[in-house]
Coordinates of C-alpha atoms in Angstrom, one line a residue:
X11 CA 0.2 0.1 0.0
X12 CA 1.3 3.3 -0.9
X13 CA 2.0 6.0 1.8
X14 CA -0.5 8.3 0.2
X15 CA -3.0 5.6 0.4
X16 CA -2.4 4.6 3.9
X17 CA -2.7 8.3 4.8
X18 CA -5.8 9.2 3.4
X19 CA -7.2 5.8 5.0
X20 CA -6.0 6.8 7.9
X21 CA -7.8 10.2 7.8
X22 CA -10.7 8.8 6.7
X23 CA -11.0 6.2 9.7
X24 CA -10.5 8.9 12.1
X25 CA -12.6 11.2 10.7
X26 CA -16.2 12.0 12.3
X27 CA -17.7 12.7 9.2
X28 CA -21.4 10.7 8.4
X29 CA -23.6 10.3 5.7
X30 CA -26.7 12.0 6.1
X31 CA -28.8 8.9 4.7
X32 CA -26.8 6.2 6.3
X33 CA -27.7 2.4 5.6
X34 CA -27.8 1.0 9.0
X35 CA -28.2 -2.7 8.0
X36 CA -24.9 -2.6 5.8
X37 CA -21.5 -3.6 7.2
X38 CA -19.3 -0.4 8.2
X39 CA -16.9 0.5 5.3
X40 CA -14.3 1.0 8.2
X41 CA -14.5 -2.4 9.0
X42 CA -13.7 -3.6 5.5
X43 CA -10.6 -1.4 5.3
X44 CA -9.2 -2.6 8.8
X45 CA -9.9 -6.2 8.0
X46 CA -7.6 -8.6 6.0
X47 CA -8.3 -8.4 2.3
X48 CA -9.6 -12.1 1.9
X49 CA -12.4 -11.4 5.0
X50 CA -13.2 -8.1 3.1
X51 CA -13.8 -9.8 -0.2
X52 CA -15.9 -12.3 1.6
X53 CA -18.1 -9.8 3.0
X54 CA -18.6 -8.0 -0.3
X55 CA -19.4 -10.9 -2.1
X56 CA -22.1 -11.9 0.3
X57 CA -23.8 -8.4 -0.4
X58 CA -26.3 -8.1 -3.4
X59 CA -25.2 -5.6 -6.0
X60 CA -27.7 -2.8 -4.8
X61 CA -26.1 -3.4 -1.2
X62 CA -22.3 -3.1 -2.7
X63 CA -23.3 0.4 -4.4
X64 CA -25.0 1.8 -1.1
X65 CA -21.6 0.9 0.9
X66 CA -19.6 2.6 -1.6
X67 CA -21.8 5.7 -1.7
X68 CA -21.6 5.9 2.0
X69 CA -17.8 5.6 2.3
X70 CA -15.6 8.8 1.6
X71 CA -14.7 9.3 -1.9
X72 CA -10.7 9.1 -1.0
X73 CA -11.3 5.1 -0.2
X74 CA -13.9 4.0 -2.6
X75 CA -11.6 2.4 -5.1
X76 CA -10.0 0.1 -2.4
X77 CA -13.6 -0.8 -1.5
X78 CA -14.4 -1.2 -5.1
X79 CA -11.5 -3.7 -5.8
X80 CA -12.7 -6.0 -2.9
X81 CA -15.9 -6.8 -4.9
X82 CA -15.9 -9.6 -7.3
X83 CA -18.5 -7.3 -9.3
X84 CA -15.9 -4.4 -9.4
X85 CA -16.5 -3.5 -13.0
X86 CA -20.2 -3.7 -12.6
X87 CA -19.9 -1.7 -9.8
X88 CA -18.0 1.1 -11.2
X89 CA -20.4 1.4 -13.8
X90 CA -23.3 1.7 -11.6
X91 CA -21.8 4.5 -10.1
X92 CA -23.8 7.8 -10.7
X93 CA -21.5 10.0 -13.0
X94 CA -21.3 12.9 -10.3
X95 CA -20.1 10.3 -7.7
X96 CA -18.0 8.6 -10.4
X97 CA -16.6 12.2 -11.0
X98 CA -15.7 13.2 -7.2
X99 CA -14.3 9.8 -6.5
X100 CA -11.9 10.1 -9.8
X101 CA -11.1 13.4 -8.3
X102 CA -10.3 12.1 -4.6
X103 CA -8.1 9.3 -5.5
X104 CA -4.4 9.2 -6.6
X105 CA -3.7 8.8 -10.3
X106 CA -2.8 5.2 -10.4
X107 CA -6.3 4.6 -8.6
X108 CA -8.1 6.8 -11.2
X109 CA -6.7 4.9 -13.9
X110 CA -8.0 1.9 -12.5
X111 CA -11.7 3.2 -12.2
X112 CA -11.4 4.7 -15.6
X113 CA -10.6 1.5 -17.3
X114 CA -14.2 0.4 -16.2
X115 CA -16.2 3.4 -16.8
X116 CA -18.9 3.5 -19.3
X117 CA -18.8 6.3 -22.0
X118 CA -21.6 8.3 -20.1
X119 CA -19.3 8.6 -17.1
X120 CA -16.3 9.8 -19.2
X121 CA -18.4 12.4 -21.0
X122 CA -19.6 13.5 -17.6
X123 CA -16.0 14.1 -16.4
X124 CA -15.2 16.2 -19.6
X125 CA -18.7 18.1 -19.1
X126 CA -18.2 19.1 -15.6
X127 CA -14.5 19.5 -15.5
X128 CA -13.2 20.9 -19.0
X129 CA -15.3 24.4 -19.0
X130 CA -14.9 27.8 -17.3
X131 CA -18.2 29.2 -17.9
X132 CA -18.5 28.8 -21.8
X133 CA -15.3 28.4 -22.7
X134 CA -13.3 25.3 -23.0
X135 CA -9.9 24.6 -20.8
X136 CA -7.5 22.6 -22.7
X137 CA -5.3 22.2 -20.3
X138 CA -7.9 20.2 -18.1
X139 CA -9.2 18.1 -21.0
X140 CA -5.7 17.1 -22.0
X141 CA -5.2 16.1 -18.3
X142 CA -8.2 13.7 -18.8
X143 CA -7.1 12.3 -22.4
X144 CA -3.9 11.3 -20.8
X145 CA -5.4 9.8 -17.8
X146 CA -7.8 7.5 -20.4
X147 CA -4.8 6.6 -22.5
X148 CA -3.1 5.4 -19.0
X149 CA -6.4 3.6 -18.5
X150 CA -6.0 2.0 -22.1
X151 CA -6.5 2.6 -25.8
X152 CA -9.6 0.9 -25.9
X153 CA -11.2 3.3 -23.0
X154 CA -10.1 6.2 -25.4
X155 CA -11.6 4.8 -28.3
X156 CA -15.0 4.2 -26.3
X157 CA -14.8 7.6 -25.3
X158 CA -14.2 8.7 -29.3
X159 CA -17.3 6.8 -30.2
X160 CA -19.7 8.5 -27.8
X161 CA -18.0 12.0 -27.2
X162 CA -20.1 14.9 -28.5
X163 CA -19.0 15.9 -31.9
X164 CA -19.0 19.7 -31.5
X165 CA -16.6 19.1 -28.3
X166 CA -14.6 16.7 -30.4
X167 CA -14.0 19.4 -33.2
X168 CA -13.7 22.2 -30.7
X169 CA -11.1 20.1 -28.7
X170 CA -9.1 19.0 -31.8
X171 CA -9.1 22.7 -33.4
X172 CA -7.0 23.4 -30.4
X173 CA -4.3 20.5 -31.3
X174 CA -4.1 20.4 -35.0
X175 CA -4.4 22.2 -38.4
X176 CA -5.7 20.2 -41.3
X177 CA -5.2 20.5 -44.9
X178 CA -6.9 18.7 -47.6
X179 CA -5.1 17.9 -50.8
X180 CA -6.9 19.4 -53.6
X181 CA -8.3 17.4 -56.4
X182 CA -6.0 16.4 -59.3
X183 CA -2.9 17.6 -57.4
X184 CA -0.3 14.7 -57.4
X185 CA 0.8 13.4 -54.2
X186 CA 4.1 13.7 -55.0
X187 CA 3.8 17.5 -55.6
X188 CA 1.5 18.1 -52.9
X189 CA 4.0 16.5 -50.2
X190 CA 6.3 19.6 -51.2
X191 CA 4.3 21.9 -49.6
X192 CA 1.7 20.1 -47.3
X193 CA 2.5 18.9 -43.7
X194 CA 4.1 15.6 -43.5
X195 CA 1.7 13.7 -41.2
X196 CA -1.2 11.9 -42.9
X197 CA -2.9 8.7 -42.6
X198 CA -4.7 8.6 -46.0
X199 CA -2.8 10.9 -48.3
X200 CA -6.0 13.0 -48.3
X201 CA -5.9 15.0 -45.2
X202 CA -2.4 16.4 -43.8
X203 CA -2.2 17.1 -40.3
X204 CA 0.1 19.8 -38.6
X205 CA 0.4 19.3 -34.7
X206 CA 0.0 22.9 -32.8
X207 CA 1.5 21.8 -29.7
X208 CA 4.8 19.7 -29.8
X209 CA 4.2 18.5 -26.3
X210 CA 0.8 16.7 -27.0
X211 CA 1.8 15.4 -30.8
X212 CA 2.0 11.7 -29.7
X213 CA -1.4 12.2 -27.9
X214 CA -3.0 14.0 -30.8
X215 CA -1.7 11.6 -33.1
X216 CA -3.0 8.6 -31.4
X217 CA -6.3 10.3 -31.0
X218 CA -6.5 10.5 -34.9
X219 CA -5.4 7.2 -35.4
X220 CA -7.7 5.4 -33.1
X221 CA -10.7 7.5 -34.7
X222 CA -9.8 6.4 -38.2
X223 CA -9.3 2.8 -37.2
X224 CA -12.4 2.6 -35.4
X225 CA -14.9 5.0 -37.5
X226 CA -13.6 6.3 -40.6
X227 CA -17.0 8.1 -41.3
X228 CA -16.4 10.0 -38.0
X229 CA -12.6 10.6 -38.8
X230 CA -13.4 12.2 -42.4
X231 CA -16.3 14.5 -40.7
X232 CA -13.8 15.3 -38.1
X233 CA -11.2 16.5 -40.5
X234 CA -13.7 18.4 -42.5
X235 CA -15.1 20.2 -39.5
X236 CA -11.7 21.3 -38.4
X237 CA -10.9 22.5 -41.6
X238 CA -14.1 24.4 -42.5
X239 CA -15.8 25.2 -39.3
X240 CA -15.6 28.3 -37.2
X241 CA -14.0 27.8 -33.9
X242 CA -16.2 30.1 -31.9
X243 CA -19.6 28.7 -33.4
X244 CA -18.4 24.9 -32.6
X245 CA -17.4 25.9 -29.1
X246 CA -20.6 27.8 -28.7
X247 CA -22.6 24.3 -30.1
X248 CA -20.5 22.2 -27.9
X249 CA -21.0 24.4 -24.8
X250 CA -25.1 24.5 -25.5
X251 CA -25.0 20.6 -25.6
X252 CA -22.9 20.2 -22.5
X253 CA -25.5 22.4 -20.6
X254 CA -28.3 20.2 -22.0
X255 CA -26.7 17.0 -20.6
X256 CA -25.6 18.5 -17.2
X257 CA -29.3 20.2 -16.7
X258 CA -30.3 16.0 -17.1
X259 CA -28.2 15.5 -14.3
X260 CA -29.5 18.3 -11.9
X261 CA -26.5 20.6 -12.8
X262 CA -27.8 24.4 -13.8
X263 CA -25.7 26.8 -15.2
X264 CA -24.7 29.7 -13.2
X265 CA -27.7 32.2 -14.2
X266 CA -30.0 29.3 -13.4
X267 CA -28.3 28.5 -9.9
X268 CA -27.8 32.0 -8.6
X269 CA -31.3 32.6 -7.0
X270 CA -30.4 29.9 -4.3
X271 CA -28.7 33.0 -2.7
X272 CA -31.8 34.9 -2.6
X273 CA -32.5 35.3 0.8
X274 CA -36.4 34.3 2.2
X275 CA -38.8 34.6 5.1
X276 CA -40.6 32.1 6.9
X277 CA -43.8 33.5 5.6
X278 CA -42.7 33.0 1.8
X279 CA -41.8 29.4 2.3
X280 CA -43.5 27.1 -0.6
X281 CA -45.3 24.1 0.4
X282 CA -44.9 20.7 -1.0
X283 CA -47.7 19.3 -3.5
X284 CA -48.6 15.8 -2.7
X285 CA -48.5 15.3 -6.4
X286 CA -44.7 16.1 -6.7
X287 CA -43.8 13.4 -4.4
X288 CA -42.0 10.5 -6.7
X289 CA -43.7 6.9 -7.0
X290 CA -42.5 4.1 -5.0
X291 CA -39.8 2.0 -6.8
X292 CA -39.1 -1.6 -7.0
X293 CA -37.1 -3.3 -4.2
X294 CA -34.1 -4.0 -6.7
X295 CA -33.9 -0.7 -8.6
X296 CA -30.6 1.0 -8.2
X297 CA -30.2 4.1 -6.2
X298 CA -31.1 7.0 -8.2
X299 CA -28.6 8.7 -9.8
X300 CA -28.6 12.0 -8.1
X301 CA -28.1 10.1 -5.0
X302 CA -25.9 12.7 -2.7
X303 CA -23.8 10.9 -1.1
X304 CA -22.9 13.9 1.5
X305 CA -20.8 13.1 4.5
X306 CA -20.6 16.0 7.1
X307 CA -20.4 16.8 10.9
X308 CA -21.7 19.2 13.2
X309 CA -25.6 19.0 12.0
X310 CA -26.7 16.9 14.4
X311 CA -30.3 18.2 14.6
X312 CA -30.7 18.0 10.9
X313 CA -29.4 14.3 10.9
X314 CA -31.7 13.5 13.6
X315 CA -34.7 15.1 11.8
X316 CA -33.6 13.1 8.9
X317 CA -33.4 9.5 10.7
X318 CA -36.9 9.9 12.0
X319 CA -38.6 10.1 8.1
X320 CA -40.7 7.0 7.4
X321 CA -42.3 8.0 4.2
X322 CA -40.1 6.5 1.5
X323 CA -41.4 9.0 -0.9
X324 CA -40.4 11.7 1.2
X325 CA -37.3 10.5 1.5
X326 CA -36.5 10.2 -1.8
X327 CA -38.0 13.8 -2.7
X328 CA -35.4 14.9 -0.2
X329 CA -32.6 13.4 -1.7
X330 CA -33.4 14.7 -5.3
X331 CA -34.0 18.1 -3.9
X332 CA -30.9 17.9 -1.8
X333 CA -28.5 16.9 -4.7
X334 CA -30.2 20.0 -6.7
X335 CA -29.5 22.2 -3.9
X336 CA -25.6 20.9 -3.7
X337 CA -25.3 21.2 -7.3
X338 CA -26.8 24.9 -7.6
X339 CA -24.4 26.0 -4.8
X340 CA -21.4 24.0 -6.2
X341 CA -21.9 26.3 -9.6
X342 CA -22.2 29.6 -7.7
X343 CA -19.5 29.0 -5.5
X344 CA -16.9 27.0 -7.3
X345 CA -17.7 27.4 -11.0
X346 CA -14.8 25.2 -12.3
X347 CA -14.6 22.5 -9.9
X348 CA -11.0 21.3 -9.4
X349 CA -10.5 20.9 -5.8
X350 CA -12.2 18.2 -3.7
X351 CA -11.8 20.1 -0.4
X352 CA -13.5 23.0 -1.9
X353 CA -16.5 20.9 -2.9
X354 CA -16.4 19.2 0.5
X355 CA -16.6 22.7 1.9
X356 CA -19.7 23.4 0.1
X357 CA -21.3 20.1 0.9
X358 CA -20.7 21.3 4.6
X359 CA -22.1 24.4 4.1
X360 CA -25.3 23.3 2.5
X361 CA -25.9 20.7 5.4
X362 CA -24.9 23.6 7.9
X363 CA -27.6 25.9 6.2
X364 CA -30.4 23.4 6.3
X365 CA -29.2 22.3 10.1
X366 CA -29.8 26.2 10.8
X367 CA -33.0 26.6 8.8
X368 CA -34.7 23.7 10.5
X369 CA -33.3 24.8 13.8
X370 CA -34.9 28.3 13.3
X371 CA -38.4 27.0 12.1
X372 CA -38.5 24.2 14.7
X373 CA -37.6 25.9 17.5
X374 CA -35.2 23.2 18.3
X375 CA -38.0 20.6 18.5
X376 CA -37.1 17.6 16.5
X377 CA -40.5 16.4 15.8
X378 CA -41.4 19.7 14.2
X379 CA -38.4 19.7 12.0
X380 CA -39.5 16.5 10.6
X381 CA -42.7 18.0 9.7
X382 CA -41.0 21.1 8.2
X383 CA -38.7 18.4 6.0
X384 CA -42.3 17.1 5.0
X385 CA -44.0 20.2 4.1
X386 CA -41.4 22.6 2.6
X387 CA -38.7 22.6 -0.2
X388 CA -34.9 22.3 1.0
X389 CA -34.0 25.2 -1.1
X390 CA -36.2 27.5 0.6
X391 CA -35.1 26.3 4.0
X392 CA -31.6 26.9 2.8
X393 CA -32.4 30.2 1.6
X394 CA -33.9 31.0 5.2
X395 CA -30.6 30.4 6.7
X396 CA -28.9 32.6 4.2
X397 CA -31.0 35.3 5.1
X398 CA -30.3 34.9 8.8
X399 CA -26.3 34.7 7.9
X400 CA -26.8 37.9 5.3
X401 CA -28.6 39.7 8.5
X402 CA -25.4 39.6 10.3
X403 CA -23.4 41.1 7.5
X404 CA -26.0 43.8 7.3
X405 CA -25.6 44.4 11.3
X406 CA -22.3 44.6 10.7
X407 CA -21.9 47.1 8.1
X408 CA -24.5 49.1 10.0
X409 CA -22.0 49.1 12.9
X410 CA -19.2 50.3 10.6
X411 CA -21.2 53.2 9.2
X412 CA -22.7 54.3 12.2
X413 CA -23.2 58.0 12.3
X414 CA -20.9 60.1 14.6
X415 CA -18.0 57.1 14.7
X416 CA -15.0 57.4 12.8
X417 CA -14.7 54.5 11.2
X418 CA -11.0 53.9 11.5
X419 CA -11.3 53.0 15.0
X420 CA -12.4 49.4 13.8
X421 CA -9.1 49.0 12.3
X422 CA -7.7 48.7 15.7
X423 CA -10.1 46.0 17.1
X424 CA -8.6 43.4 19.5
X425 CA -8.9 39.4 18.6
X426 CA -11.4 37.9 18.5
X427 CA -13.5 40.9 17.5
X428 CA -11.8 41.9 14.7
X429 CA -11.8 38.4 12.9
X430 CA -15.7 37.5 13.9
X431 CA -16.3 41.1 12.1
X432 CA -13.7 40.4 9.3
X433 CA -15.7 36.7 8.7
X434 CA -19.3 38.2 8.4
X435 CA -18.2 41.2 6.2
X436 CA -17.5 39.4 3.1
X437 CA -18.1 41.3 0.0
X438 CA -20.0 38.2 -1.4
X439 CA -23.1 37.2 0.1
X440 CA -22.0 33.5 -0.4
X441 CA -18.8 33.8 1.3
X442 CA -19.8 34.8 4.7
X443 CA -18.1 32.7 7.3
X444 CA -17.8 31.9 11.0
X445 CA -14.6 32.8 12.7
X446 CA -13.4 29.9 14.8
X447 CA -10.7 31.4 17.7
X448 CA -9.6 27.9 18.6
X449 CA -8.6 27.1 15.1
X450 CA -6.4 30.1 14.5
X451 CA -3.6 29.4 12.2
X452 CA -5.0 26.5 10.7
X453 CA -7.1 25.9 7.4
X454 CA -10.2 25.8 9.7
X455 CA -9.7 29.2 11.1
X456 CA -12.9 30.2 9.0
X457 CA -15.6 28.0 8.1
X458 CA -19.1 28.2 7.0
X459 CA -22.1 28.5 9.6
X460 CA -23.9 25.2 10.8
X461 CA -25.9 26.1 13.9
X462 CA -28.2 28.7 15.1
X463 CA -25.9 28.9 18.2
X464 CA -23.4 30.2 16.0
X465 CA -25.3 32.9 14.6
X466 CA -26.4 34.1 17.9
X467 CA -23.1 34.1 19.3
X468 CA -21.7 36.3 16.5
X469 CA -24.6 38.7 16.7
X470 CA -23.6 39.0 20.4
X471 CA -20.0 40.1 19.8
X472 CA -21.3 42.5 17.0
X473 CA -23.7 43.9 19.4
X474 CA -20.7 44.1 21.7
X475 CA -18.4 45.9 19.1
X476 CA -21.7 48.2 18.4
X477 CA -22.0 49.3 22.0
X478 CA -17.8 49.9 22.6
X479 CA -17.2 52.0 19.5
X480 CA -19.0 55.4 20.9
X481 CA -17.2 54.5 24.5
X482 CA -14.1 54.0 22.7
X483 CA -14.3 57.1 20.7
X484 CA -15.5 59.2 23.8
X485 CA -13.0 58.1 26.0
X486 CA -9.9 58.2 23.8
X487 CA -10.8 60.4 20.7
X488 CA -10.2 59.2 17.2
X489 CA -7.3 57.3 16.0
X490 CA -5.2 60.3 14.5
X491 CA -5.0 61.3 18.3
X492 CA -3.8 58.2 19.5
X493 CA -1.4 57.4 16.5
X494 CA 0.4 60.9 17.3
X495 CA 1.7 59.2 20.3
X496 CA 3.6 56.7 18.0
X497 CA 4.8 59.6 15.7
X498 CA 6.1 62.2 18.5
X499 CA 7.6 59.8 20.8
X500 CA 10.0 56.6 21.0
X501 CA 7.8 53.6 21.8
X502 CA 7.7 50.1 22.8
X503 CA 5.1 49.8 19.8
X504 CA 6.2 50.7 16.4
X505 CA 3.3 50.3 13.8
X506 CA -0.4 51.6 13.9
X507 CA -1.8 48.5 13.9
X508 CA -0.2 47.3 17.5
X509 CA -2.3 49.9 19.1
X510 CA -5.5 48.0 20.0
X511 CA -8.6 48.8 22.0
X512 CA -7.5 46.8 24.9
X513 CA -4.1 49.0 24.6
X514 CA -6.1 52.4 24.7
X515 CA -7.7 50.8 28.0
X516 CA -4.7 49.6 29.8
X517 CA -2.3 52.3 29.0
X518 CA -4.8 54.6 30.3
X519 CA -5.5 52.5 33.1
X520 CA -1.5 52.6 33.9
X521 CA -1.8 56.4 33.8
X522 CA -4.6 56.5 36.4
X523 CA -3.1 54.3 38.7
X524 CA 0.0 56.4 38.8
X525 CA -1.2 59.9 38.2
X526 CA -5.0 59.5 38.7
X527 CA -5.4 60.8 35.3
X528 CA -7.4 58.0 32.9
X529 CA -6.0 59.1 29.6
X530 CA -4.2 57.5 26.5
X531 CA -0.7 58.6 26.8
X532 CA 2.3 56.8 26.6
X533 CA 3.4 56.0 29.9
X534 CA 6.9 57.3 31.1
X535 CA 9.6 54.7 31.3
X536 CA 10.6 55.7 34.8
X537 CA 6.9 55.1 35.9
X538 CA 6.9 51.6 34.7
X539 CA 8.1 49.7 37.8
X540 CA 5.4 51.8 39.8
X541 CA 2.8 50.8 37.0
X542 CA 3.7 46.9 37.5
X543 CA 3.6 46.9 41.5
X544 CA 0.3 49.0 41.6
X545 CA -1.7 46.8 39.0
X546 CA -0.6 43.2 39.8
X547 CA -1.0 41.1 43.0
X548 CA -0.6 37.4 43.2
X549 CA -3.5 34.8 42.5
X550 CA -3.8 32.8 45.9
X551 CA -4.5 29.2 44.0
X552 CA -1.7 29.4 41.1
X553 CA 0.8 32.0 42.3
X554 CA 0.4 33.6 39.0
X555 CA 0.4 37.6 39.0
X556 CA -3.1 38.9 38.2
X557 CA -4.8 42.4 37.9
X558 CA -5.9 43.2 41.5
X559 CA -9.7 42.8 41.9
X560 CA -10.2 46.4 43.4
X561 CA -8.5 47.8 40.1
X562 CA -10.8 45.7 38.0
X563 CA -14.1 46.8 39.9
X564 CA -13.0 50.7 39.8
X565 CA -12.3 50.5 36.0
X566 CA -15.6 48.7 35.6
X567 CA -17.6 51.4 37.6
X568 CA -15.6 54.2 35.5
X569 CA -17.0 52.9 32.5
X570 CA -20.1 52.6 33.9
X571 CA -20.4 56.3 34.4
X572 CA -19.2 57.0 30.9
X573 CA -21.7 54.7 29.3
X574 CA -24.6 56.3 30.9
X575 CA -23.4 59.5 29.2
X576 CA -23.9 57.9 25.8
X577 CA -26.7 55.2 26.0
X578 CA -28.4 52.8 28.5
X579 CA -25.7 50.5 30.4
X580 CA -25.2 47.2 29.4
X581 CA -23.0 45.6 32.0
X582 CA -22.4 42.2 30.2
X583 CA -21.1 44.0 27.4
X584 CA -18.9 46.4 29.7
X585 CA -17.8 43.3 31.6
X586 CA -16.8 41.2 28.6
X587 CA -14.6 43.5 27.1
X588 CA -12.8 44.7 30.1
X589 CA -12.1 41.0 31.1
X590 CA -10.6 40.8 27.5
X591 CA -8.4 43.7 28.4
X592 CA -7.5 42.3 32.0
X593 CA -6.8 38.8 30.3
X594 CA -4.4 40.4 28.1
X595 CA -2.4 42.0 30.7
X596 CA -2.5 38.9 33.1
X597 CA -1.4 36.6 30.0
X598 CA 1.4 38.7 29.1
X599 CA 2.6 39.7 33.1
X600 CA 1.7 36.3 34.3
X601 CA 5.3 36.2 35.9
X602 CA 6.0 39.8 36.7
X603 CA 5.9 41.6 39.9
X604 CA 7.9 44.4 41.9
X605 CA 10.9 42.1 41.7
X606 CA 10.7 41.1 38.3
X607 CA 9.8 44.2 35.9
X608 CA 9.3 43.2 32.4
X609 CA 11.5 45.0 29.8
X610 CA 9.5 47.8 28.6
X611 CA 11.0 47.5 25.1
X612 CA 8.9 44.2 24.5
X613 CA 5.8 44.8 26.4
X614 CA 2.7 44.7 24.1
X615 CA -0.3 45.3 25.9
X616 CA 0.4 49.0 26.9
X617 CA 2.5 51.9 25.5
X618 CA 5.4 53.1 26.8
X619 CA 7.7 55.9 26.2
X620 CA 11.4 54.8 26.1
X621 CA 14.0 56.8 27.1
X622 CA 17.4 57.3 25.5
X623 CA 20.0 54.7 26.9

């Protein structure tokens, strides 16, 4: 087993992600991966083809090839994969594993790969098409031949026009004479080919030769079309056919999909008509081709509601709707799909938004959520969640543009306030994200919202920012006043971005405990030892240095007085931010006291004026 495969399997086994529609009576795919090969093959052989397919669709894309090869019906199993699931599986596995699967694919699955992955809006992306063709050749030339027989002719012409130029020997011109001015490569002494891309000449040659061998009429039509057809017209026709095929698989174009982000309200949700429900299917009928094998985590409310659905027709309806919804969001959010992780984030986003919409409509009651799933379209539930999230951005923008507040003060927000604000003020409504303080510095620092509680949490943070902004401005003035301390004095902080709201509060607190003047002004270096000794005391349990309780209480009371001059006092908001300020000081000065004075040059939470040595 290769290192990459082993790593992917280990990550899959550790993952907590679960399918939204688990088949509980089937073996766990984790058990098959962990079992000896003989045992895994025996288990797969005991299952019907339908059961094997359901098992494969429940597993993560990255490990499917390994599971498939356990089956004695591996080729039938690959051919039974819905084209979209085949596409994501190919995308997620290694090139070697992809070649194995491609060798067993149907022409329809192969066409889907090119339709979905080789276009950027209405333009063919040649590099992607060549990458797929290279893999097809590695699978076998028989696979290439199957693809050539079924591929859309306009697509083939558009592709080959990028790869070759074709010249036809005029009637009546002697072959020997024609060879003097025509390209040297020809298969029939009638059409002469010049290769545009030296690197891909061998590939282009074999495409033409295979087509000539298997389908001479199609070969001649291709040569004539390369000579006479206009590239733009052929590309437009190829794009139209591509759109039609993708629409048959529930994948809309961008302009049809964009309405998925139109916010809605509870009183505008569309109700399901009973006639819309699909008819029952036979027991041995394979799962629908649009079955979305979506694995996610953190959406327990949605998963619990789905698990309680009993009506087969409702379940099938929801699967179809979920696939359509996911495809819409994929088209809008990603466009050209080339990253499995991006796609996984979209799947998580859809599940998360549905979880939020259900929580909001059902008020946290699972049975009510089941009724909602049976009554309303999933897309409307998604759009309701979108409205709740967009409302966060609207609220944030109102805060940033409120009258009487210099907007520059928000550039000096402390963390995590600044990142919470950044996450919800994304330019595009479909890019609004939740900041996760515990994941700072990782790829998961920002992610899409999944729960209603997360929206409420961010709204509380925004409310705190809105409350403190006028207090900061009234107490300390506007940013040019603060930054003058950096410009006119030699201080420990060097950049404007180093001055945070907490810096204003703590520096002013240092002036207050030494001079009884609460103002933002760089602390004189000679006063620094006095600041430390008066500010800090020892925590009786840990022995660490902490801000004295009396100072905390007096600071809180002083800000209460200031707040009364502006608006009603919100003690929770006052305490929350002041606690953050004190926390910054206690983290930096945890081991400082009158005997261990921190070097003022390296202090971060207060502004200190340094004296010349």
